[in-house]
Coordinates of C-alpha atoms and ligand atoms in Angstrom, one line a residue:
M12 CA 144.8 37.2 77.2
N13 CA 145.5 39.4 74.1
Q14 CA 144.8 43.1 74.2
L15 CA 141.4 43.0 72.5
E16 CA 140.2 40.2 74.9
L17 CA 141.4 42.2 77.8
I18 CA 139.7 45.4 76.6
C19 CA 136.4 43.6 76.3
A20 CA 136.7 41.8 79.6
L21 CA 137.7 44.9 81.7
P22 CA 134.9 46.4 83.7
K23 CA 134.9 50.2 83.1
A24 CA 133.4 53.4 84.3
E25 CA 132.6 56.1 81.8
L26 CA 132.9 59.6 83.2
H27 CA 132.8 61.8 80.1
V28 CA 129.9 61.2 77.8
H29 CA 127.4 63.8 76.6
I30 CA 124.0 62.0 76.3
E31 CA 123.1 64.2 73.4
G32 CA 126.3 63.1 71.8
T33 CA 125.2 59.5 71.8
F34 CA 122.3 60.3 69.4
E35 CA 122.7 57.8 66.5
P36 CA 121.4 59.0 63.1
E37 CA 118.9 56.1 63.0
L38 CA 117.3 57.1 66.3
M39 CA 117.4 60.8 65.3
F40 CA 115.4 60.0 62.1
A41 CA 112.9 57.9 64.0
I42 CA 112.3 60.6 66.7
A43 CA 112.2 63.4 64.1
Q44 CA 109.5 61.5 62.3
R45 CA 107.3 60.8 65.3
N46 CA 107.6 64.4 66.4
Q47 CA 107.0 65.6 62.9
I48 CA 110.1 67.8 62.9
D49 CA 112.0 68.5 59.7
I50 CA 115.7 67.8 59.7
P51 CA 117.9 69.0 56.9
Y52 CA 118.9 65.5 55.8
Q53 CA 117.3 62.9 53.5
S54 CA 119.0 59.8 54.8
V55 CA 121.2 58.4 57.5
E56 CA 124.1 58.4 55.0
E57 CA 123.5 62.2 54.5
V58 CA 123.7 62.8 58.2
K59 CA 126.9 60.9 58.5
Q60 CA 128.4 62.8 55.6
A61 CA 127.7 66.0 57.5
Y62 CA 130.0 64.8 60.3
N63 CA 133.2 66.2 58.8
F64 CA 134.3 68.4 61.6
H65 CA 137.6 70.2 61.8
N66 CA 137.3 71.8 65.3
L67 CA 135.0 71.9 68.3
Q68 CA 132.7 74.7 67.0
S69 CA 132.0 72.9 63.6
F70 CA 131.0 69.8 65.7
L71 CA 128.9 71.8 68.2
D72 CA 126.8 73.4 65.4
I73 CA 125.7 70.0 64.2
Y74 CA 125.4 68.5 67.6
Y75 CA 123.0 71.2 68.8
A76 CA 121.0 71.0 65.5
G77 CA 120.5 67.2 66.1
A78 CA 119.3 67.7 69.6
Q79 CA 116.4 69.9 68.4
V80 CA 114.2 66.8 67.6
L81 CA 114.2 65.8 71.3
V82 CA 110.9 67.1 72.7
H83 CA 109.1 64.5 74.9
E84 CA 110.1 62.7 78.0
Q85 CA 110.1 59.4 76.0
D86 CA 112.6 60.9 73.6
F87 CA 115.1 61.5 76.4
Y88 CA 114.4 58.0 77.7
D89 CA 115.0 56.4 74.3
L90 CA 118.2 58.4 73.8
A91 CA 119.6 57.3 77.2
W92 CA 118.4 53.7 76.9
A93 CA 120.2 53.3 73.5
Y94 CA 123.4 54.4 75.2
F95 CA 122.9 52.0 78.1
E96 CA 122.6 49.2 75.5
K97 CA 126.1 50.2 74.2
C98 CA 127.4 50.1 77.7
V99 CA 126.4 46.4 78.0
E100 CA 128.4 45.6 74.8
D101 CA 131.4 47.5 76.1
R102 CA 131.3 46.2 79.7
V103 CA 130.8 49.8 81.0
V104 CA 129.3 49.0 84.4
H105 CA 129.0 52.5 85.7
T106 CA 128.5 55.8 83.9
E107 CA 128.4 59.5 84.9
M108 CA 126.7 61.2 82.0
F109 CA 126.4 64.8 81.1
F110 CA 123.2 66.4 79.9
D111 CA 122.8 70.0 78.6
P112 CA 119.5 71.3 79.9
Q113 CA 119.9 74.7 78.2
T114 CA 119.9 73.1 74.8
H115 CA 116.4 72.0 75.5
T116 CA 114.9 74.6 77.9
E117 CA 115.9 77.4 75.4
R118 CA 113.5 75.8 72.9
G119 CA 110.6 75.5 75.4
V120 CA 111.2 71.9 76.6
A121 CA 110.6 71.8 80.4
F122 CA 113.6 70.9 82.6
A123 CA 111.3 68.2 84.2
T124 CA 110.8 66.6 80.8
V125 CA 114.5 66.2 80.2
I126 CA 115.5 64.9 83.7
N127 CA 112.5 62.7 84.1
G128 CA 113.2 60.9 80.8
L129 CA 116.9 60.5 81.6
Q130 CA 116.2 59.4 85.2
R131 CA 113.7 56.7 84.2
A132 CA 116.3 55.3 81.8
C133 CA 118.9 55.3 84.6
D134 CA 116.5 53.5 86.9
D135 CA 115.8 50.9 84.3
A136 CA 119.5 50.5 83.5
Q137 CA 120.1 49.6 87.1
T138 CA 117.2 47.1 87.5
K139 CA 117.3 45.5 84.0
L140 CA 121.0 45.8 83.0
G141 CA 122.8 46.1 86.4
I142 CA 124.4 49.3 85.2
S143 CA 124.8 52.1 87.8
S144 CA 124.7 55.8 86.7
N145 CA 124.7 59.4 87.8
L146 CA 123.7 62.5 86.0
I147 CA 126.0 65.6 85.6
M148 CA 124.3 68.8 84.5
C149 CA 126.4 71.0 82.3
F150 CA 126.2 74.7 81.8
L151 CA 126.7 75.9 78.3
R152 CA 129.7 78.2 78.6
H153 CA 128.8 80.2 75.4
L154 CA 125.7 81.4 77.2
S155 CA 125.7 84.0 80.0
E156 CA 126.4 83.7 83.7
D157 CA 122.8 84.8 84.3
A158 CA 121.5 81.9 82.2
A159 CA 123.7 79.5 84.2
F160 CA 122.3 80.8 87.5
A161 CA 118.7 80.4 86.2
T162 CA 119.6 76.8 85.2
L163 CA 121.0 76.1 88.6
E164 CA 117.8 77.4 90.1
Q165 CA 115.8 75.0 88.0
A166 CA 118.0 72.1 89.0
L167 CA 117.6 72.6 92.8
P168 CA 114.3 70.6 93.1
Y169 CA 116.2 67.7 91.4
K170 CA 119.3 68.0 93.6
D171 CA 119.1 64.3 94.6
Q172 CA 119.1 63.2 91.0
I173 CA 122.1 65.3 89.9
I174 CA 125.5 64.4 91.4
A175 CA 127.5 67.2 89.9
V176 CA 127.5 70.3 87.6
G177 CA 129.8 70.7 84.7
L178 CA 130.8 73.2 82.0
D179 CA 130.9 72.4 78.3
S180 CA 130.4 73.9 74.8
S181 CA 132.7 76.4 73.0
E182 CA 135.8 76.7 75.2
V183 CA 138.0 79.3 73.7
G184 CA 136.8 82.8 74.8
H185 CA 134.7 81.4 77.6
P186 CA 137.1 80.7 80.4
P187 CA 136.1 79.0 83.7
S188 CA 136.4 82.4 85.5
K189 CA 133.2 83.5 83.7
F190 CA 131.3 80.9 85.9
E191 CA 133.2 81.3 89.2
R192 CA 130.1 82.6 91.1
V193 CA 127.8 80.0 89.6
F194 CA 130.1 77.2 90.6
A195 CA 130.5 78.6 94.2
K196 CA 126.7 78.5 94.5
A197 CA 126.5 75.0 93.1
R198 CA 129.1 73.8 95.6
E199 CA 127.3 75.5 98.4
A200 CA 124.1 73.6 97.3
G201 CA 126.0 70.4 97.6
F202 CA 126.8 69.5 94.0
L203 CA 130.2 68.1 93.1
V204 CA 131.8 70.0 90.2
V205 CA 133.7 69.2 87.0
A206 CA 134.6 71.3 84.0
H207 CA 135.8 70.9 80.4
A208 CA 139.2 72.6 80.3
G209 CA 142.3 72.3 78.2
E210 CA 140.6 70.6 75.2
E211 CA 141.0 73.5 72.7
G212 CA 141.6 76.1 75.4
P213 CA 145.0 76.7 77.0
A214 CA 146.5 75.2 80.2
E215 CA 145.6 78.5 81.9
Y216 CA 141.9 77.4 81.7
V217 CA 142.9 74.2 83.7
W218 CA 144.4 76.4 86.4
E219 CA 141.2 78.4 86.5
A220 CA 139.0 75.3 86.8
L221 CA 141.2 74.1 89.7
D222 CA 141.6 77.4 91.5
L223 CA 138.3 79.2 90.8
L224 CA 135.8 76.5 90.2
K225 CA 137.5 74.0 92.6
V226 CA 136.7 71.1 90.4
N227 CA 136.7 67.4 91.5
R228 CA 137.8 66.4 87.9
I229 CA 139.0 68.0 84.7
D230 CA 137.3 67.0 81.5
H231 CA 139.8 66.6 78.7
G232 CA 142.8 68.5 80.1
V233 CA 145.1 67.2 77.5
R234 CA 146.7 70.6 77.0
S235 CA 147.9 70.5 80.6
E236 CA 151.1 68.9 79.3
E237 CA 152.2 72.3 77.9
D238 CA 152.7 73.5 81.5
P239 CA 155.1 71.5 83.7
V240 CA 154.1 73.2 86.9
L241 CA 150.5 72.4 86.2
M242 CA 151.5 68.8 85.5
Q243 CA 153.2 68.5 88.9
R244 CA 150.0 69.8 90.6
L245 CA 147.7 67.4 88.8
I246 CA 150.0 64.5 89.8
A247 CA 150.4 65.6 93.4
E248 CA 146.6 66.2 93.8
K249 CA 145.7 62.9 92.0
M250 CA 143.4 65.1 89.9
P251 CA 141.6 63.0 87.3
L252 CA 141.6 64.0 83.6
T253 CA 138.7 62.4 81.6
V254 CA 140.4 62.0 78.3
C255 CA 138.5 61.3 75.0
P256 CA 140.9 60.0 72.4
L257 CA 138.6 59.6 69.4
S258 CA 137.1 63.0 70.1
N259 CA 140.5 64.6 70.1
L260 CA 141.3 63.0 66.8
K261 CA 138.0 63.9 65.1
L262 CA 138.2 67.5 66.4
C263 CA 141.9 67.9 65.4
V264 CA 143.1 68.4 68.9
V265 CA 145.7 65.8 67.7
D266 CA 146.6 65.1 64.1
D267 CA 147.3 61.4 64.5
M268 CA 146.4 58.9 67.3
A269 CA 150.1 57.9 67.5
Q270 CA 150.7 61.4 68.8
H271 CA 148.1 61.3 71.5
N272 CA 149.6 62.1 74.9
I273 CA 147.4 59.8 77.0
R274 CA 150.2 57.2 77.4
R275 CA 152.7 59.9 78.4
L276 CA 150.3 61.4 80.9
L277 CA 149.7 57.9 82.3
Q278 CA 153.4 57.1 82.6
Q279 CA 154.0 60.4 84.4
G280 CA 151.4 59.5 87.0
V281 CA 148.5 61.6 85.9
K282 CA 145.1 59.9 86.7
V283 CA 143.9 59.7 83.2
T284 CA 140.7 57.8 82.2
V285 CA 139.4 56.8 78.7
N286 CA 136.0 58.1 77.6
S287 CA 133.9 58.5 74.4
D288 CA 132.6 62.1 74.7
D289 CA 130.1 62.1 71.8
P290 CA 130.4 58.6 70.5
S291 CA 127.8 58.8 67.8
Y292 CA 129.7 61.7 66.2
F293 CA 133.3 60.7 66.8
G294 CA 133.4 57.2 65.5
G295 CA 133.0 55.0 68.6
Y296 CA 132.0 54.1 72.1
M297 CA 134.2 53.1 75.1
N298 CA 135.9 50.0 73.7
D299 CA 136.5 51.7 70.3
N300 CA 138.5 54.4 72.2
F301 CA 140.4 51.7 74.1
V302 CA 141.2 49.8 70.9
A303 CA 142.3 53.0 69.1
I304 CA 144.8 54.0 71.7
S305 CA 145.9 50.5 72.4
Q306 CA 146.9 50.0 68.8
A307 CA 148.3 53.5 68.1
L308 CA 150.3 53.7 71.3
D309 CA 151.1 50.0 71.8
L310 CA 149.7 49.9 75.3
S311 CA 150.6 47.0 77.6
N312 CA 148.0 44.9 79.4
A313 CA 149.2 46.6 82.7
E314 CA 148.5 50.0 81.2
L315 CA 145.1 49.0 80.0
K316 CA 144.2 47.7 83.4
Q317 CA 145.5 50.9 85.0
L318 CA 143.2 53.0 82.8
A319 CA 140.2 50.9 83.9
V320 CA 141.3 51.1 87.6
N321 CA 141.6 54.9 87.2
S322 CA 138.0 55.1 85.8
F323 CA 136.7 53.8 89.1
E324 CA 139.1 55.7 91.3
A325 CA 138.1 58.9 89.5
S326 CA 134.3 58.2 89.7
F327 CA 131.9 59.4 92.3
I328 CA 130.8 55.9 93.5
S329 CA 131.5 54.8 97.1
A330 CA 134.9 53.5 98.3
E331 CA 133.4 50.0 98.7
E332 CA 132.1 49.9 95.1
K333 CA 135.4 51.2 93.8
Q334 CA 137.2 48.4 95.7
K335 CA 134.9 45.8 94.3
W336 CA 135.5 46.7 90.7
I337 CA 139.2 47.3 91.1
E338 CA 139.6 43.8 92.6
Q339 CA 137.8 42.4 89.5
I340 CA 140.2 44.2 87.2
Q341 CA 143.2 43.1 89.1
A342 CA 142.1 39.4 88.9
L343 CA 142.1 39.6 85.1
G344 CA 145.1 38.1 83.1
Ligands
ADE401 N1 129.7 69.3 74.2 C1 129.6 68.1 73.7 N2 130.8 67.6 73.5 C2 131.7 68.6 73.8 C3 133.1 68.7 73.8 N3 133.9 67.7 73.4 N4 133.7 69.8 74.3 C4 132.9 70.8 74.7 N5 131.6 70.8 74.8 C5 131.0 69.7 74.3
ZN402 ZN1 132.9 66.6 76.4

């Protein structure tokens, strides 16, 4: 089997995808029109031309603007359903997706509207497409600790539908320590926890996510490589890093895919996984990310398989489910 055939055949879990980041311009236009909301673009081409980011903040400004057209439960359903259809194409059989309730509740959209729409899509994905999924609720780190506490409070009635809490948005200047107390309360309530750290922020933020937030996974974490002691800890603890190669390229975390450190991290024994982050904005979904690193870094079939195995090992599914998928991966050529 050649690399492309293997990438397509591998079952995969996606552990780092922001559902608002899967919003394709065509769907954005359709939903804006039916909700009679003006967007500052005349055409799909104009939207795509606006996607010339040079760092995380310049991306986030456009990402939050796009999300403003989401108002009704059906909008959230349609958004998630479109993503699940991409999962089918890419053989993503399980996904743990982020949603940002504060982006919506701040504009007067009810928490229930957001989660009910997403949950209905997740239920349909299981019954109609055979794709399993979990929701991870992220706190926006550029907002206050109080706002995060209020969001956690709103999530408690939906505890059974939210597997974990996460931390996203503008990283630099908003370290994990800002949310230490919120995460303690979330853990007490029974949520698993993840956090974006070491994307644009320093390795120090990864230490904080581990020591203060007590995360089960680190999202991104690519800057951990700058700290050899941290690297030893990640390896010893088998701490997963959910790496997003095309995102890193688009947001200039790396200048060139050939310089991406995912292969080095893998070779050193870090449990790295491949993910799309915000695929509508960064030029591709799961398999596009696999193809990009496979070509730029000349990955072997064994390495591609290891990345797929890692995605299940790092996921929040049961040990039996993990075993089932890992056996399927190992049986491939
Ligand atoms: N929100 C959506 N995508 C993000 C990313 N790559 N980093 C931080 N926050 C985000
Ligand atoms: Zn992300």
